[in-house]
């Protein structure tokens, strides 16, 4: 009987996760409201959110005011309604958010990367450790993974790749879609230009079209 009570209590608290974080839920409801008229909007529904706080101490040491959360959100794009797992950064001082859409939807996040442009790291190891955790944050909600391909004092490069037998699923409104990979491959190339252990330019390249997104 005691064990059953513990299980039921745990389940009850899990279902009410949002109520144990009322300030966070208020912020998310305000910033990701269904009332927004933007096509392509992401909407926060507390009963579907599955909020999980993410611990990335190296990244947080650079932006200590921010906390990181993995949140299931609903995207409205024309007639298409899909759920996806997003990264949300919450500025704990200003109660503002930065939404990092899944890579499959929006590519690498300019708003996230701009936080770190021109930040100077102490040495090679601290820079590479930071990049590892930053990449792990950006991989949230996507099947893509960052694979480092080269490092010099002025340039770090990655392939944003996928692997045979990997898959990811998006869904919503009673439907879902699953992408399955039947071979290894890469989706984007990443160039991180560095000067004196500071990131000065971040470039995402589409290898098929050679189109580039540059953040500096």
XYZ file of N, CA and C in Angstrom:
648
model
N 0.835 -1.206 0.000
C 0.000 0.000 0.000
C 0.869 1.255 0.000
N 1.932 1.244 0.831
C 2.849 2.371 0.910
C 3.537 2.600 -0.420
N 3.978 1.497 -1.070
C 4.636 1.589 -2.365
C 3.693 2.184 -3.406
N 2.414 1.746 -3.387
C 1.430 2.263 -4.328
C 1.239 3.769 -4.132
N 1.219 4.197 -2.879
C 1.052 5.634 -2.593
C 2.215 6.432 -3.146
N 3.414 5.909 -2.976
C 4.609 6.594 -3.495
C 4.548 6.710 -5.009
N 4.165 5.626 -5.678
C 4.083 5.622 -7.143
C 3.054 6.630 -7.625
N 1.854 6.620 -6.979
C 0.800 7.547 -7.382
C 1.211 8.993 -7.139
N 1.890 9.233 -6.029
C 2.343 10.595 -5.728
C 3.362 11.058 -6.744
N 4.298 10.192 -7.107
C 5.308 10.541 -8.104
C 4.664 10.865 -9.439
N 3.690 10.023 -9.848
C 3.000 10.268 -11.109
C 2.244 11.571 -11.094
N 1.601 11.863 -9.948
C 0.837 13.099 -9.813
C 1.753 14.311 -9.934
N 2.901 14.282 -9.269
C 3.849 15.396 -9.334
C 4.441 15.540 -10.722
N 4.665 14.420 -11.397
C 5.190 14.482 -12.756
C 4.202 15.161 -13.675
N 2.926 14.797 -13.575
C 1.897 15.399 -14.421
C 1.745 16.891 -14.145
N 2.068 17.310 -12.919
C 1.907 18.714 -12.551
C 3.235 19.456 -12.584
N 4.158 19.000 -13.429
C 5.489 19.612 -13.482
C 5.398 21.115 -13.650
N 4.536 21.559 -14.579
C 4.413 22.986 -14.834
C 4.005 23.744 -13.599
N 3.163 23.145 -12.746
C 2.698 23.836 -11.559
C 3.791 23.960 -10.511
N 4.835 23.143 -10.582
C 5.951 23.280 -9.664
C 6.942 24.325 -10.173
N 6.747 24.830 -11.389
C 7.570 25.868 -11.984
C 6.667 26.966 -12.543
N 5.871 27.600 -11.674
C 4.859 28.538 -12.173
C 5.443 29.712 -12.934
N 6.571 30.251 -12.478
C 7.164 31.396 -13.166
C 7.594 31.015 -14.574
N 8.227 29.845 -14.706
C 8.657 29.372 -16.017
C 7.460 29.194 -16.936
N 6.413 28.576 -16.435
C 5.236 28.328 -17.268
C 4.591 29.639 -17.725
N 4.542 30.631 -16.857
C 3.983 31.939 -17.230
C 4.791 32.559 -18.363
N 6.107 32.467 -18.268
C 6.979 33.026 -19.309
C 6.755 32.316 -20.640
N 6.683 30.992 -20.605
C 6.526 30.221 -21.832
C 5.156 30.470 -22.467
N 4.126 30.567 -21.650
C 2.787 30.833 -22.186
C 2.726 32.216 -22.837
N 3.437 33.186 -22.261
C 3.435 34.545 -22.808
C 4.218 34.620 -24.121
N 5.401 34.013 -24.141
C 6.279 34.145 -25.308
C 5.885 33.225 -26.456
N 5.180 32.136 -26.146
C 4.817 31.167 -27.188
C 3.309 30.926 -27.126
N 2.582 31.990 -27.392
C 1.129 31.971 -27.261
C 0.448 31.546 -28.555
N -0.664 30.863 -28.408
C -1.467 30.477 -29.563
C -2.075 31.706 -30.237
N -2.137 32.824 -29.527
C -2.721 34.052 -30.072
C -1.828 34.714 -31.116
N -0.576 34.308 -31.182
C 0.330 34.892 -32.168
C -0.190 34.644 -33.582
N -0.083 35.650 -34.440
C -0.547 35.525 -35.828
C 0.567 35.103 -36.780
N 1.752 34.883 -36.261
C 2.902 34.546 -37.097
C 2.751 33.158 -37.705
N 2.930 33.058 -39.028
C 2.950 31.740 -39.669
C 4.276 31.073 -39.340
N 4.209 29.831 -38.915
C 5.414 29.145 -38.468
C 5.648 29.288 -36.978
N 4.638 29.785 -36.258
C 4.782 30.008 -34.818
C 4.926 28.696 -34.061
N 5.638 28.760 -32.951
C 5.724 27.655 -32.003
C 4.889 28.002 -30.786
N 4.039 27.070 -30.354
C 3.107 27.319 -29.258
C 3.414 26.372 -28.099
N 3.388 26.928 -26.893
C 3.606 26.156 -25.674
C 2.255 25.729 -25.090
N 2.079 24.416 -24.945
C 0.923 23.857 -24.238
C 1.459 23.105 -23.022
N 1.085 23.546 -21.834
C 1.682 22.992 -20.617
C 1.430 21.493 -20.472
N 0.287 20.997 -20.969
C -0.031 19.584 -20.796
C 0.722 18.690 -21.777
N 1.422 19.294 -22.740
C 2.176 18.513 -23.728
C 3.669 18.803 -23.686
N 4.099 19.675 -22.769
C 5.439 20.261 -22.863
C 6.576 19.316 -22.478
N 6.359 18.411 -21.514
C 7.430 17.522 -21.042
C 8.708 18.302 -20.750
N 8.605 19.342 -19.958
C 9.743 20.227 -19.689
C 10.853 19.476 -18.948
N 12.073 19.677 -19.426
C 13.236 19.076 -18.771
C 14.365 20.100 -18.728
N 14.871 20.363 -17.542
C 15.988 21.290 -17.404
C 17.274 20.595 -17.841
N 18.094 21.312 -18.601
C 19.328 20.756 -19.157
C 20.527 21.390 -18.468
N 21.460 20.567 -18.045
C 22.663 21.050 -17.356
C 23.844 21.035 -18.321
N 24.309 22.226 -18.685
C 25.509 22.366 -19.516
C 26.401 23.420 -18.846
N 27.180 23.008 -17.848
C 27.897 23.971 -17.000
C 28.918 24.828 -17.742
N 29.533 24.286 -18.784
C 30.535 25.075 -19.509
C 29.862 26.218 -20.263
N 28.735 25.927 -20.906
C 27.998 26.973 -21.616
C 27.435 27.983 -20.622
N 26.891 27.497 -19.526
C 26.291 28.396 -18.532
C 27.334 29.320 -17.920
N 28.561 28.869 -17.813
C 29.608 29.731 -17.250
C 29.850 30.958 -18.120
N 29.519 30.857 -19.409
C 29.691 31.986 -20.329
C 28.476 32.902 -20.286
N 27.272 32.329 -20.124
C 26.036 33.109 -20.044
C 25.300 32.711 -18.756
N 25.807 33.135 -17.590
C 25.284 32.637 -16.308
C 23.836 33.017 -16.028
N 23.309 34.026 -16.701
C 21.919 34.434 -16.452
C 20.896 33.483 -17.078
N 21.358 32.605 -17.953
C 20.435 31.744 -18.697
C 20.358 30.350 -18.109
N 19.123 29.814 -18.080
C 18.881 28.396 -17.824
C 18.394 27.755 -19.122
N 18.639 26.449 -19.244
C 18.333 25.736 -20.484
C 17.264 24.679 -20.234
N 16.270 24.642 -21.131
C 15.174 23.687 -20.988
C 14.879 23.016 -22.325
N 14.611 21.727 -22.239
C 14.088 20.982 -23.391
C 12.573 20.972 -23.256
N 11.873 21.452 -24.304
C 10.418 21.623 -24.226
C 9.766 21.104 -25.506
N 8.740 20.295 -25.372
C 7.946 19.880 -26.525
C 6.982 21.010 -26.874
N 7.082 21.492 -28.129
C 6.269 22.617 -28.588
C 5.475 22.177 -29.820
N 4.436 22.942 -30.137
C 3.614 22.665 -31.316
C 3.828 23.772 -32.340
N 4.155 23.364 -33.562
C 4.439 24.315 -34.637
C 3.253 24.397 -35.598
N 2.876 25.623 -35.939
C 1.792 25.888 -36.884
C 2.371 26.567 -38.115
N 2.432 25.843 -39.212
C 2.964 26.367 -40.466
C 1.935 26.095 -41.563
N 1.172 27.125 -41.948
C 0.089 26.920 -42.893
C -0.909 25.935 -42.319
N -1.221 24.893 -43.099
C -2.137 23.853 -42.628
C -1.415 22.750 -41.859
N -0.106 22.845 -41.772
C 0.671 21.793 -41.121
C 0.797 22.091 -39.626
N 0.458 21.113 -38.805
C 0.585 21.226 -37.359
C 1.425 20.048 -36.882
N 2.584 20.353 -36.315
C 3.486 19.307 -35.876
C 4.074 19.641 -34.521
N 4.364 18.598 -33.760
C 5.084 18.777 -32.513
C 6.573 18.574 -32.758
N 7.378 19.286 -32.007
C 8.818 19.123 -32.086
C 9.440 19.453 -30.744
N 10.618 18.910 -30.503
C 11.335 19.189 -29.269
C 12.296 20.346 -29.501
N 12.126 21.399 -28.725
C 12.922 22.611 -28.878
C 13.788 22.833 -27.639
N 14.843 23.604 -27.824
C 15.626 24.122 -26.715
C 15.133 25.537 -26.429
N 14.856 25.828 -25.162
C 14.455 27.184 -24.773
C 15.429 27.699 -23.726
N 16.032 28.852 -24.003
C 16.881 29.527 -23.035
C 16.051 30.578 -22.316
N 16.129 30.587 -21.001
C 15.377 31.556 -20.209
C 16.353 32.454 -19.455
N 16.280 33.750 -19.742
C 17.077 34.740 -19.021
C 16.417 34.960 -17.663
N 17.057 34.496 -16.617
C 16.440 34.514 -15.294
C 16.377 35.919 -14.696
N 17.128 36.861 -15.223
C 17.088 38.237 -14.728
C 16.018 39.060 -15.433
N 15.874 38.845 -16.737
C 14.945 39.658 -17.526
C 13.646 38.922 -17.855
N 13.564 37.631 -17.482
C 12.377 36.815 -17.777
C 12.066 36.814 -19.270
N 13.108 36.718 -20.070
C 12.953 36.637 -21.518
C 13.491 35.305 -22.011
N 13.059 34.910 -23.208
C 13.436 33.607 -23.738
C 14.112 33.724 -25.095
N 14.899 32.708 -25.404
C 15.423 32.501 -26.751
C 14.985 31.107 -27.168
N 14.271 31.013 -28.279
C 13.822 29.725 -28.798
C 14.845 29.203 -29.798
N 15.300 27.985 -29.571
C 16.197 27.318 -30.515
C 15.399 26.197 -31.166
N 14.983 26.427 -32.397
C 14.193 25.434 -33.117
C 15.045 24.205 -33.426
N 14.425 23.037 -33.609
C 15.192 21.848 -33.982
C 15.950 22.090 -35.286
N 17.108 21.485 -35.415
C 17.944 21.686 -36.596
C 17.202 21.369 -37.885
N 16.363 20.322 -37.861
C 15.653 19.934 -39.079
C 14.680 21.010 -39.534
N 14.299 21.910 -38.609
C 13.324 22.954 -38.946
C 14.000 24.276 -39.302
N 14.950 24.709 -38.494
C 15.500 26.050 -38.693
C 16.990 26.133 -38.894
N 17.693 24.986 -38.949
C 19.146 25.052 -39.042
C 19.754 25.515 -37.727
N 21.032 25.864 -37.746
C 21.671 26.338 -36.526
C 21.072 27.684 -36.114
N 21.017 27.918 -34.822
C 20.315 29.080 -34.282
C 21.215 30.311 -34.237
N 20.868 31.332 -35.010
C 21.637 32.576 -34.997
C 21.542 33.260 -33.647
N 20.341 33.278 -33.063
C 20.162 33.951 -31.773
C 21.027 33.320 -30.685
N 21.155 32.002 -30.723
C 21.982 31.313 -29.737
C 23.459 31.601 -29.980
N 23.902 31.459 -31.200
C 25.327 31.607 -31.507
C 25.809 33.036 -31.284
N 24.939 34.017 -31.546
C 25.329 35.419 -31.353
C 25.703 35.723 -29.905
N 25.194 34.926 -28.973
C 25.542 35.136 -27.568
C 27.026 34.925 -27.307
N 27.702 34.185 -28.197
C 29.076 33.775 -27.926
C 30.096 34.368 -28.899
N 29.632 35.106 -29.904
C 30.570 35.717 -30.833
C 31.451 36.709 -30.075
N 32.762 36.586 -30.287
C 33.795 37.450 -29.693
C 34.044 37.180 -28.209
N 33.415 36.131 -27.660
C 33.771 35.758 -26.287
C 35.133 35.061 -26.299
N 36.043 35.514 -25.468
C 37.391 34.971 -25.444
C 37.500 33.849 -24.412
N 37.989 32.693 -24.859
C 38.208 31.559 -23.974
C 39.668 31.528 -23.522
N 39.922 30.798 -22.446
C 41.262 30.811 -21.856
C 42.291 30.081 -22.703
N 41.857 28.996 -23.342
C 42.809 28.167 -24.081
C 42.040 27.256 -25.039
N 42.777 26.424 -25.752
C 42.182 25.511 -26.734
C 41.189 24.559 -26.076
N 41.568 23.978 -24.942
C 40.691 22.986 -24.303
C 39.369 23.601 -23.864
N 39.419 24.801 -23.273
C 38.170 25.426 -22.816
C 37.280 25.780 -23.993
N 37.870 26.193 -25.106
C 37.084 26.495 -26.308
C 36.433 25.231 -26.860
N 37.205 24.145 -26.971
C 36.660 22.908 -27.534
C 35.616 22.285 -26.608
N 35.824 22.370 -25.293
C 34.818 21.861 -24.356
C 33.520 22.653 -24.487
N 33.659 23.963 -24.645
C 32.477 24.796 -24.852
C 31.746 24.397 -26.123
N 32.478 24.225 -27.224
C 31.855 23.870 -28.495
C 31.144 22.530 -28.403
N 31.713 21.583 -27.665
C 31.066 20.276 -27.497
C 29.706 20.434 -26.828
N 29.647 21.205 -25.744
C 28.369 21.376 -25.050
C 27.389 22.222 -25.858
N 27.882 23.237 -26.559
C 27.010 24.039 -27.414
C 26.381 23.162 -28.494
N 27.173 22.316 -29.112
C 26.657 21.418 -30.143
C 25.628 20.447 -29.569
N 25.879 19.952 -28.364
C 24.916 19.047 -27.730
C 23.584 19.744 -27.494
N 23.624 21.014 -27.130
C 22.386 21.775 -26.963
C 21.648 21.911 -28.292
N 22.382 22.221 -29.354
C 21.740 22.432 -30.651
C 21.234 21.135 -31.270
N 21.751 19.993 -30.834
C 21.285 18.703 -31.348
C 19.929 18.288 -30.777
N 19.486 18.963 -29.721
C 18.234 18.590 -29.065
C 17.075 18.632 -30.062
N 16.297 17.555 -30.102
C 15.118 17.496 -30.955
C 15.390 17.124 -32.393
N 16.625 16.722 -32.698
C 16.979 16.416 -34.090
C 17.820 15.151 -34.160
N 17.819 14.526 -35.312
C 18.655 13.350 -35.524
C 20.066 13.687 -35.956
N 20.335 14.964 -36.206
C 21.664 15.357 -36.671
C 22.651 15.455 -35.510
N 23.936 15.202 -35.807
C 24.995 15.295 -34.803
C 26.215 15.995 -35.393
N 26.876 16.786 -34.559
C 28.082 17.511 -34.977
C 29.299 16.603 -34.849
N 30.043 16.475 -35.926
C 31.258 15.678 -35.940
C 32.430 16.588 -36.283
N 33.353 16.755 -35.343
C 34.496 17.628 -35.605
C 35.396 17.004 -36.663
N 35.757 17.786 -37.674
C 36.585 17.269 -38.764
C 37.981 17.867 -38.786
N 38.171 19.051 -38.176
C 39.497 19.665 -38.158
C 39.562 20.737 -37.086
N 40.804 20.996 -36.617
C 41.026 22.092 -35.683
C 42.384 22.710 -35.961
N 42.422 24.038 -36.081
C 43.669 24.798 -36.079
C 43.472 25.977 -35.125
N 44.467 26.790 -34.964
C 44.348 27.947 -34.080
C 43.364 28.980 -34.609
N 42.994 28.868 -35.873
C 42.104 29.873 -36.469
C 40.796 29.303 -37.008
N 40.656 27.964 -37.016
C 39.459 27.384 -37.632
C 39.125 26.028 -37.024
N 37.835 25.861 -36.669
C 37.299 24.552 -36.279
C 36.209 24.206 -37.286
N 36.223 22.977 -37.793
C 35.194 22.583 -38.747
C 34.453 21.337 -38.259
N 33.175 21.273 -38.644
C 32.315 20.146 -38.286
C 31.501 19.742 -39.505
N 31.166 18.469 -39.555
C 30.089 17.991 -40.423
C 28.875 17.769 -39.543
N 27.757 18.310 -39.965
C 26.497 18.074 -39.261
C 25.858 16.864 -39.926
N 26.018 15.697 -39.302
C 25.728 14.452 -39.992
C 24.584 13.653 -39.407
N 24.246 12.596 -40.134
C 23.270 11.616 -39.681
C 23.843 10.234 -39.979
N 23.259 9.205 -39.382
C 23.860 7.880 -39.430
C 22.829 6.818 -39.776
N 23.286 5.794 -40.425
C 22.421 4.684 -40.809
C 21.682 4.142 -39.593
N 20.392 3.912 -39.771
C 19.485 3.380 -38.747
C 19.046 4.421 -37.722
N 19.555 5.667 -37.830
C 19.022 6.730 -36.989
C 17.643 7.136 -37.491
N 16.849 7.735 -36.609
C 15.538 8.249 -37.012
C 15.087 9.307 -36.032
N 14.180 10.159 -36.467
C 13.506 11.070 -35.556
C 12.070 11.248 -36.025
N 11.197 11.535 -35.078
C 9.762 11.604 -35.363
C 9.207 12.951 -34.938
N 8.407 13.545 -35.814
C 7.637 14.733 -35.460
C 6.167 14.367 -35.566
N 5.334 15.036 -34.789
C 3.921 14.698 -34.849
C 3.052 15.756 -34.224
N 1.766 15.564 -34.360
C 0.811 16.494 -33.792
C -0.503 16.416 -34.533
N -1.566 16.899 -33.899
C -2.883 16.921 -34.519
C -3.323 15.536 -34.989
N -2.902 14.513 -34.240
C -3.323 13.157 -34.551
C -2.488 12.445 -35.597
N -1.433 13.093 -36.108
C -0.582 12.462 -37.117
C 0.870 12.575 -36.691
N 1.718 11.764 -37.304
C 3.150 11.847 -37.037
C 3.917 11.490 -38.297
N 5.169 11.929 -38.335
C 6.026 11.642 -39.480
C 7.396 11.242 -38.966
N 7.932 10.149 -39.478
C 9.228 9.651 -39.032
C 10.210 9.635 -40.206
N 11.384 10.200 -39.963
C 12.466 10.166 -40.945
C 13.431 9.064 -40.540
N 13.699 8.119 -41.442
C 14.650 7.042 -41.201
C 15.818 7.183 -42.169
N 17.033 7.018 -41.663
C 18.217 7.112 -42.503
C 18.728 5.715 -42.827
N 18.923 5.435 -44.123
C 19.408 4.102 -44.515
C 20.892 4.103 -44.852
N 21.552 5.248 -44.644
C 22.999 5.318 -44.834
C 23.540 6.522 -44.079
N 24.861 6.544 -43.883
C 25.489 7.696 -43.264
C 25.540 8.856 -44.260
N 25.506 10.060 -43.747
C 25.620 11.220 -44.622
C 25.750 12.484 -43.810
N 25.871 13.630 -44.464
C 25.899 14.882 -43.734
C 24.998 15.896 -44.421
N 24.453 16.772 -43.619
C 23.425 17.725 -44.032
C 23.992 19.121 -44.227
N 24.914 19.510 -43.346
C 25.551 20.818 -43.414
C 27.016 20.720 -43.020
N 27.803 21.671 -43.491
C 29.175 21.856 -43.025
C 29.214 23.112 -42.155
N 29.989 23.049 -41.091
C 30.092 24.168 -40.160
C 31.548 24.630 -40.084
N 31.747 25.961 -40.213
C 33.071 26.564 -40.056
C 33.012 27.571 -38.903
N 33.876 27.348 -37.910
C 33.952 28.256 -36.766
C 35.316 28.934 -36.812
N 35.331 30.200 -37.179
C 36.585 30.942 -37.287
C 36.954 31.535 -35.932
N 38.240 31.413 -35.596
C 38.712 31.732 -34.254
C 39.913 32.677 -34.341
N 39.965 33.617 -33.398
C 41.134 34.483 -33.254
C 41.426 34.641 -31.772
N 42.632 34.239 -31.367
C 43.037 34.326 -29.956
C 42.013 33.664 -29.045
N 41.540 32.495 -29.429
C 40.577 31.680 -28.678
C 39.210 32.350 -28.528
N 38.883 33.254 -29.435
C 37.549 33.846 -29.483
C 36.891 33.474 -30.799
N 35.606 33.131 -30.741
C 34.855 32.822 -31.963
C 34.493 34.145 -32.636
N 34.995 34.361 -33.835
C 34.729 35.634 -34.525
C 33.737 35.477 -35.674
N 33.562 34.261 -36.162
C 32.617 34.049 -37.269
C 32.174 32.591 -37.269
N 30.876 32.386 -37.509
C 30.283 31.043 -37.536
C 29.519 30.919 -38.847
N 29.879 29.915 -39.656
C 29.274 29.773 -40.978
C 28.681 28.384 -41.152
N 27.412 28.347 -41.565
C 26.729 27.092 -41.910
C 26.633 27.014 -43.427
N 27.065 25.903 -44.018
C 27.122 25.761 -45.474
C 26.285 24.566 -45.903
N 25.424 24.782 -46.887
C 24.682 23.685 -47.507
C 25.584 23.072 -48.579
N 26.045 21.824 -48.404
C 27.010 21.259 -49.357
C 26.430 21.008 -50.745
N 25.110 20.937 -50.859
C 24.505 20.685 -52.171
C 24.365 21.958 -52.996
N 24.059 23.059 -52.321
C 23.826 24.318 -53.049
C 24.937 25.341 -52.829
N 25.785 25.078 -51.839
C 26.843 25.984 -51.415
C 26.294 27.299 -50.822
N 24.997 27.330 -50.497
C 24.437 28.489 -49.804
C 25.035 28.574 -48.405
N 25.235 29.813 -47.925
C 25.872 30.018 -46.645
C 25.049 30.943 -45.752
N 25.024 30.622 -44.466
C 24.522 31.524 -43.427
C 25.692 31.881 -42.550
N 25.995 33.179 -42.471
C 27.159 33.649 -41.736
C 26.712 34.446 -40.523
N 27.278 34.130 -39.351
C 26.991 34.843 -38.116
C 28.294 35.436 -37.622
N 28.300 36.758 -37.420
C 29.526 37.401 -36.928
C 29.186 38.669 -36.159
